[in-house]
Amino acid sequence: MDDENAPAFDPQDLDRFRLQGHPSVDEIDPDKIRMLPALAEDYYSNEIVMFGWEGILKAVLSGTRDKQSPLKILQEHETTIVREIYSYIANQWARHVKLTIPAALVGQCHDRTRLRFNYGRLNDAGFRRELIDDVNVTSNGFDDGFVAFSRCGRVVFPPPANRNVNMLPFIFGSKESLPDDLQCYHTLIEQCPYMADEVGKVGYLTVHESYVDATKAQRREGLHIESPGVFQDAPEDQTSFEPAVEHPWGMGVMFGTDRYEGGIFMASSVSNTSEVWDALVDKNYPGIVDKHGGCEYLRPLIGKGTKLQAGELIWMTDCTPHEALLQETSGYRQFFRVVSPYVSHWYADHNTSNPKVDLPKSVKIVKGNKFAK
């Protein structure tokens, strides 16, 4: 571990992971990449995105037929005024969803100029990179965010043993802080490129090992983000991503590692059972997600997701949309997640205590069913 970060691999290998996470040539549209990062409202321009507001549309249309409703004055204007009202309502979330740059297509120079690889990095395309001045090179929060998730290595899972813990507190850098049956996961934790100044702080480990039937999901289905919940009061500036410094001519020569502060690391042992999106949701906008972070109705705004492969370790923010997918074939699945020290709430009825590690005094312990209405 160096003075800045704890790399999960040698800096010389960073370009290899960039290419492993690189979109295919067919997936790269330079004109669209050039627009990123962008609010969904701007990205989709004048397109009308229909999602999640069928109930409101029904209420509006019903009101035009209700003699007691002030909406009656809109009768016979369903294809004009009512359509405009619906379009406005249905697209209000588009101002609070941001489409981000795939991490493989972003970088920075020594002078802290951001690089964006509009044509990708494959073959000679890297030489056609774009230098963007006067912008942050650290992706942070919603307003200044430009990366939602990043691949940061591959892990090998230990032999399964039906382990199942959720948000178990442990000490970063201390194998002995883990219960004996979970010390085999210390290697995976150390492969997460967490910050050096997080050593000695309390992190939170989730391990779920179980047999999963085909057409079933082991973890939470449906599009959601992790905030609100354990991060509901956490400051935005404690979750950030900064791309590695590299050769300004797009030559794939890296001089350091990406930096990850806060956030979440996760991986699973089965391909195509987790999906994550290059998008950020403005968690501070009232009503955009439910109290558990659910945001299924935002799906039409966030573009195409990325299905993770077996052993693929990623970092993501607490505002990155993701979901568990139905397993294609029956079999054993292992899930691994490490949450940074910057949590605000810990749910006693859902999480796993650790007799070796106390919760920080700053963490609020919540009792009762967090899913109860």
C-alpha positions as CSV (number, residue, x, y, z in Angstrom):
1,M,0.0,0.0,0.0
2,D,1.5,3.3,-1.0
3,D,1.0,6.8,0.3
4,E,-2.1,7.4,-1.8
5,N,-4.0,4.2,-2.4
6,A,-4.0,0.5,-2.0
7,P,-3.9,-0.9,-5.6
8,A,-5.5,-4.2,-6.3
9,F,-3.0,-4.8,-9.0
10,D,0.3,-3.3,-10.2
11,P,0.1,0.1,-11.9
12,Q,1.5,-1.5,-15.1
13,D,-1.6,-3.6,-15.3
14,L,-4.0,-0.8,-15.2
15,D,-4.2,-0.5,-19.0
16,R,-5.1,-4.2,-19.2
17,F,-8.1,-3.7,-16.9
18,R,-9.0,-0.6,-19.0
19,L,-9.2,-2.8,-22.0
20,Q,-11.1,-5.6,-20.3
21,G,-13.8,-3.2,-19.3
22,H,-13.7,-1.5,-22.7
23,P,-16.9,-1.2,-24.7
24,S,-16.9,-3.1,-28.0
25,V,-16.3,-1.0,-31.2
26,D,-20.0,-1.5,-32.1
27,E,-21.0,0.0,-28.8
28,I,-19.1,3.2,-29.2
29,D,-20.9,6.1,-30.7
30,P,-18.4,9.0,-30.7
31,D,-21.1,11.6,-30.9
32,K,-22.9,10.2,-27.8
33,I,-19.7,9.7,-25.9
34,R,-18.8,13.3,-26.6
35,M,-22.0,14.4,-24.8
36,L,-21.1,12.7,-21.6
37,P,-21.5,13.3,-18.8
38,A,-25.0,14.7,-19.4
39,L,-28.3,15.0,-17.7
40,A,-30.8,12.6,-19.1
41,E,-32.9,15.6,-20.1
42,D,-30.1,17.0,-22.3
43,Y,-28.9,13.6,-23.5
44,Y,-32.4,12.6,-24.8
45,S,-33.1,16.2,-26.0
46,N,-36.7,16.4,-27.2
47,E,-37.6,12.8,-26.9
48,I,-40.6,12.0,-24.8
49,V,-39.6,9.3,-22.4
50,M,-42.7,7.5,-21.0
51,F,-42.2,5.8,-17.7
52,G,-43.8,5.3,-14.4
53,W,-46.5,7.9,-14.6
54,E,-49.4,5.8,-15.8
55,G,-51.3,6.5,-12.6
56,I,-50.9,10.3,-13.0
57,L,-51.9,10.2,-16.6
58,K,-55.0,8.2,-15.7
59,A,-55.9,10.7,-13.0
60,V,-55.5,13.7,-15.4
61,L,-57.6,12.0,-18.1
62,S,-60.3,11.0,-15.6
63,G,-60.3,14.6,-14.4
64,T,-61.2,15.9,-17.8
65,R,-64.4,13.8,-17.6
66,D,-65.3,14.7,-14.0
67,K,-67.8,17.5,-13.7
68,Q,-66.5,18.3,-10.2
69,S,-62.9,18.5,-11.2
70,P,-61.1,21.7,-12.3
71,L,-59.4,19.6,-14.9
72,K,-62.7,19.4,-16.8
73,I,-61.7,22.6,-18.7
74,L,-59.1,20.4,-20.5
75,Q,-61.7,18.1,-22.1
76,E,-61.2,17.8,-25.8
77,H,-57.6,19.0,-25.4
78,E,-56.2,15.5,-24.5
79,T,-53.9,15.4,-27.6
80,T,-52.5,18.9,-27.0
81,I,-52.5,20.5,-23.5
82,V,-52.9,17.2,-21.6
83,R,-50.1,15.7,-23.6
84,E,-47.8,18.6,-22.8
85,I,-48.7,18.3,-19.1
86,Y,-48.0,14.6,-19.1
87,S,-44.7,15.1,-21.0
88,Y,-43.6,17.7,-18.4
89,I,-44.5,15.5,-15.4
90,A,-43.1,12.3,-17.0
91,N,-39.8,13.9,-17.7
92,Q,-39.2,15.8,-14.5
93,W,-36.8,13.1,-13.2
94,A,-34.7,13.5,-16.3
95,R,-33.2,16.6,-14.8
96,H,-32.0,14.6,-11.8
97,V,-30.5,11.6,-13.6
98,K,-27.0,11.9,-15.1
99,L,-25.5,9.6,-17.8
100,T,-21.8,9.2,-17.1
101,I,-18.7,8.3,-19.0
102,P,-17.7,4.6,-18.9
103,A,-14.6,4.5,-16.7
104,A,-12.6,2.8,-19.4
105,L,-12.9,5.9,-21.6
106,V,-11.8,8.5,-19.1
107,G,-8.4,9.6,-17.9
108,Q,-6.2,12.6,-16.9
109,C,-2.9,14.1,-17.7
110,H,-0.2,15.3,-15.4
111,D,-1.6,18.8,-15.5
112,R,-4.9,17.5,-14.3
113,T,-6.6,17.9,-17.7
114,R,-9.4,15.4,-18.2
115,L,-9.1,13.0,-21.1
116,R,-12.2,11.5,-22.8
117,F,-11.7,8.7,-25.4
118,N,-14.7,9.4,-27.7
119,Y,-13.5,6.7,-30.1
120,G,-12.3,4.3,-27.4
121,R,-8.8,3.1,-26.7
122,L,-8.6,0.1,-29.1
123,N,-6.0,0.0,-31.8
124,D,-5.1,3.6,-32.7
125,A,-8.3,5.2,-31.5
126,G,-6.6,6.4,-28.3
127,F,-4.7,9.0,-30.2
128,R,-8.0,10.6,-31.0
129,R,-8.7,11.4,-27.4
130,E,-10.2,14.7,-26.3
131,L,-8.6,17.0,-23.7
132,I,-11.1,18.8,-21.6
133,D,-9.9,21.9,-19.7
134,D,-11.4,23.7,-16.8
135,V,-13.3,20.7,-15.4
136,N,-12.8,18.5,-12.3
137,V,-10.7,15.4,-12.7
138,T,-12.3,14.0,-9.6
139,S,-15.8,12.5,-10.0
140,N,-17.6,13.4,-6.9
141,G,-21.3,13.6,-5.9
142,F,-24.1,14.3,-8.5
143,D,-23.2,17.7,-9.8
144,D,-19.5,17.0,-10.3
145,G,-19.8,13.3,-11.0
146,F,-18.8,11.8,-14.3
147,V,-18.1,8.1,-13.5
148,A,-20.7,5.9,-11.8
149,F,-18.8,2.6,-11.5
150,S,-15.4,1.2,-12.4
151,R,-13.9,-2.2,-12.9
152,C,-10.9,-2.6,-10.6
153,G,-9.7,-6.2,-10.8
154,R,-10.7,-9.8,-10.5
155,V,-11.0,-11.9,-7.4
156,V,-11.0,-15.7,-6.8
157,F,-13.6,-16.8,-4.2
158,P,-12.7,-19.2,-1.4
159,P,-14.5,-22.6,-1.3
160,P,-18.1,-22.0,-0.3
161,A,-19.4,-22.9,3.1
162,N,-22.9,-21.4,3.3
163,R,-21.6,-18.2,4.9
164,N,-24.1,-15.5,5.2
165,V,-23.4,-12.1,6.8
166,N,-24.7,-8.7,6.0
167,M,-22.9,-5.4,6.8
168,L,-20.6,-7.1,9.3
169,P,-18.2,-4.5,10.8
170,F,-14.5,-5.2,10.4
171,I,-11.3,-3.2,10.5
172,F,-9.6,-2.3,7.2
173,G,-6.2,-3.8,7.1
174,S,-6.8,-6.3,10.0
175,K,-7.5,-9.9,9.2
176,E,-7.9,-10.7,12.8
177,S,-10.9,-8.4,13.1
178,L,-12.8,-10.8,11.0
179,P,-14.6,-13.9,12.5
180,D,-12.6,-17.0,12.0
181,D,-14.9,-18.4,9.3
182,L,-14.6,-15.2,7.3
183,Q,-10.9,-14.7,7.4
184,C,-10.7,-16.4,4.1
185,Y,-12.3,-13.3,2.6
186,H,-9.5,-11.0,3.8
187,T,-7.6,-11.6,0.5
188,L,-10.6,-10.3,-1.4
189,I,-11.0,-7.3,0.9
190,E,-7.3,-6.4,0.3
191,Q,-7.8,-6.6,-3.4
192,C,-10.3,-3.7,-3.1
193,P,-8.2,-0.6,-3.9
194,Y,-9.4,1.3,-0.8
195,M,-7.6,4.5,0.4
196,A,-4.6,4.2,2.7
197,D,-6.1,6.5,5.2
198,E,-9.0,4.1,5.6
199,V,-6.7,1.5,7.2
200,G,-7.7,1.1,10.9
201,K,-11.3,2.4,10.2
202,V,-14.4,0.3,10.3
203,G,-15.7,-1.1,7.0
204,Y,-18.7,-3.4,6.4
205,L,-18.5,-6.8,4.9
206,T,-21.4,-8.7,3.2
207,V,-20.9,-12.3,2.1
208,H,-23.8,-14.4,0.8
209,E,-23.1,-18.0,-0.3
210,S,-26.1,-20.1,-1.3
211,Y,-27.6,-22.4,-3.9
212,V,-29.8,-20.5,-6.3
213,D,-32.4,-22.1,-8.5
214,A,-32.7,-21.1,-12.1
215,T,-35.0,-18.1,-12.7
216,K,-34.4,-16.9,-9.1
217,A,-32.2,-14.1,-7.9
218,Q,-30.0,-14.4,-4.8
219,R,-30.0,-10.7,-4.0
220,R,-32.3,-7.8,-4.4
221,E,-34.2,-7.6,-7.7
222,G,-35.3,-4.3,-9.2
223,L,-33.4,-1.2,-10.0
224,H,-32.2,0.6,-6.9
225,I,-29.4,2.7,-5.5
226,E,-27.8,2.3,-2.0
227,S,-28.9,5.7,-0.8
228,P,-31.0,6.4,1.2
229,G,-30.3,3.6,3.6
230,V,-26.9,3.1,5.1
231,F,-25.6,6.2,3.3
232,Q,-28.6,8.5,3.9
233,D,-26.7,11.1,5.9
234,A,-23.2,10.6,4.4
235,P,-21.6,13.6,2.8
236,E,-21.2,13.4,-1.0
237,D,-17.5,14.4,-0.8
238,Q,-16.7,11.1,0.9
239,T,-17.4,9.1,-2.3
240,S,-15.2,9.9,-5.2
241,F,-13.3,8.5,-8.2
242,E,-10.2,9.9,-9.8
243,P,-8.7,8.3,-13.0
244,A,-5.1,7.4,-13.1
245,V,-2.6,9.9,-14.6
246,E,-1.5,8.6,-18.1
247,H,0.3,9.6,-21.2
248,P,-1.6,12.5,-22.8
249,W,-1.4,11.0,-26.2
250,G,-3.6,8.1,-25.4
251,M,-0.8,5.6,-25.6
252,G,-2.1,3.4,-22.8
253,V,0.9,4.2,-20.6
254,M,-0.3,4.6,-17.0
255,F,1.8,6.4,-14.3
256,G,-0.3,5.5,-11.3
257,T,-3.6,3.9,-10.3
258,D,-7.1,5.0,-10.2
259,R,-8.2,6.4,-6.8
260,Y,-11.3,5.3,-5.1
261,E,-12.6,7.0,-1.9
262,G,-15.6,5.7,-0.1
263,G,-18.2,3.9,-2.1
264,I,-18.9,0.2,-2.5
265,F,-16.8,-2.7,-3.9
266,M,-18.6,-5.9,-5.0
267,A,-18.2,-9.1,-6.9
268,S,-19.9,-12.4,-7.4
269,S,-18.9,-15.9,-8.5
270,V,-21.6,-16.3,-11.2
271,S,-21.6,-14.3,-14.5
272,N,-24.7,-12.3,-15.5
273,T,-26.2,-12.2,-12.1
274,S,-25.6,-8.5,-11.4
275,E,-26.1,-5.5,-13.6
276,V,-24.9,-1.9,-13.1
277,W,-25.3,1.3,-15.1
278,D,-23.2,4.2,-16.2
279,A,-25.5,6.6,-14.5
280,L,-26.0,8.6,-11.3
281,V,-29.2,9.5,-9.5
282,D,-29.5,12.7,-7.6
283,K,-30.3,11.2,-4.2
284,N,-31.1,14.7,-2.7
285,Y,-34.0,15.3,-5.0
286,P,-37.2,14.6,-3.1
287,G,-39.2,11.6,-4.2
288,I,-36.8,10.4,-6.9
289,V,-36.2,7.1,-5.1
290,D,-38.3,5.4,-2.4
291,K,-37.1,5.0,1.2
292,H,-35.1,1.9,0.2
293,G,-33.5,3.4,-2.9
294,G,-35.8,1.8,-5.3
295,C,-36.0,3.6,-8.7
296,E,-37.5,1.1,-11.2
297,Y,-39.3,3.9,-13.1
298,L,-36.0,5.5,-14.0
299,R,-35.0,2.6,-16.2
300,P,-35.8,4.2,-19.5
301,L,-33.5,7.2,-18.6
302,I,-30.3,5.3,-17.8
303,G,-29.4,3.6,-21.0
304,K,-27.9,0.2,-21.4
305,G,-26.6,-1.6,-18.3
306,T,-23.4,-3.8,-17.9
307,K,-23.7,-7.4,-16.7
308,L,-20.9,-8.3,-14.5
309,Q,-18.9,-11.5,-15.1
310,A,-17.7,-14.1,-12.5
311,G,-15.0,-12.7,-10.3
312,E,-15.2,-9.2,-11.7
313,L,-14.6,-6.7,-8.9
314,I,-16.2,-3.3,-9.3
315,W,-16.4,0.0,-7.4
316,M,-19.5,2.1,-7.5
317,T,-21.1,5.0,-5.8
318,D,-24.1,4.9,-3.5
319,C,-26.1,6.7,-6.2
320,T,-25.3,4.2,-9.0
321,P,-28.3,2.2,-10.3
322,H,-27.8,-1.6,-10.1
323,E,-29.8,-4.8,-9.6
324,A,-29.5,-8.5,-9.1
325,L,-30.5,-10.6,-12.0
326,L,-32.3,-14.0,-12.3
327,Q,-29.8,-16.8,-12.4
328,E,-29.8,-18.5,-15.8
329,T,-29.0,-22.0,-14.5
330,S,-29.3,-23.5,-11.0
331,G,-26.1,-23.5,-9.0
332,Y,-24.1,-22.2,-6.1
333,R,-23.4,-18.4,-6.0
334,Q,-21.1,-16.4,-3.8
335,F,-21.6,-12.7,-3.4
336,F,-19.1,-10.3,-1.8
337,R,-19.4,-6.7,-0.9
338,V,-17.3,-4.2,1.0
339,V,-18.9,-0.9,2.1
340,S,-16.7,2.1,3.0
341,P,-16.5,3.5,6.5
342,Y,-18.8,6.4,5.7
343,V,-22.1,4.8,6.6
344,S,-24.7,6.6,8.7
345,H,-27.2,3.9,9.7
346,W,-26.9,0.3,10.6
347,Y,-30.0,-1.9,10.8
348,A,-29.7,-4.3,13.7
349,D,-32.5,-6.6,12.6
350,H,-31.0,-7.1,9.1
351,N,-27.2,-6.8,9.7
352,T,-24.7,-9.0,11.4
353,S,-22.8,-7.9,14.5
354,N,-19.2,-8.8,15.1
355,P,-18.0,-9.4,18.7
356,K,-14.6,-8.3,17.7
357,V,-15.5,-4.9,16.4
358,D,-17.8,-2.2,17.8
359,L,-19.8,0.1,15.6
360,P,-18.4,3.7,15.4
361,K,-20.2,6.1,17.7
362,S,-21.2,8.1,14.6
363,V,-23.3,5.3,13.2
364,K,-27.0,5.3,14.2
365,I,-28.3,1.8,15.1
366,V,-31.8,1.3,13.8
367,K,-34.0,-1.5,15.2
368,G,-37.1,-3.0,13.5
369,N,-37.9,-4.1,10.0
370,K,-36.5,-1.5,7.6
371,F,-38.9,-2.7,4.9
372,A,-42.0,-2.3,7.1
373,K,-44.4,0.3,5.8
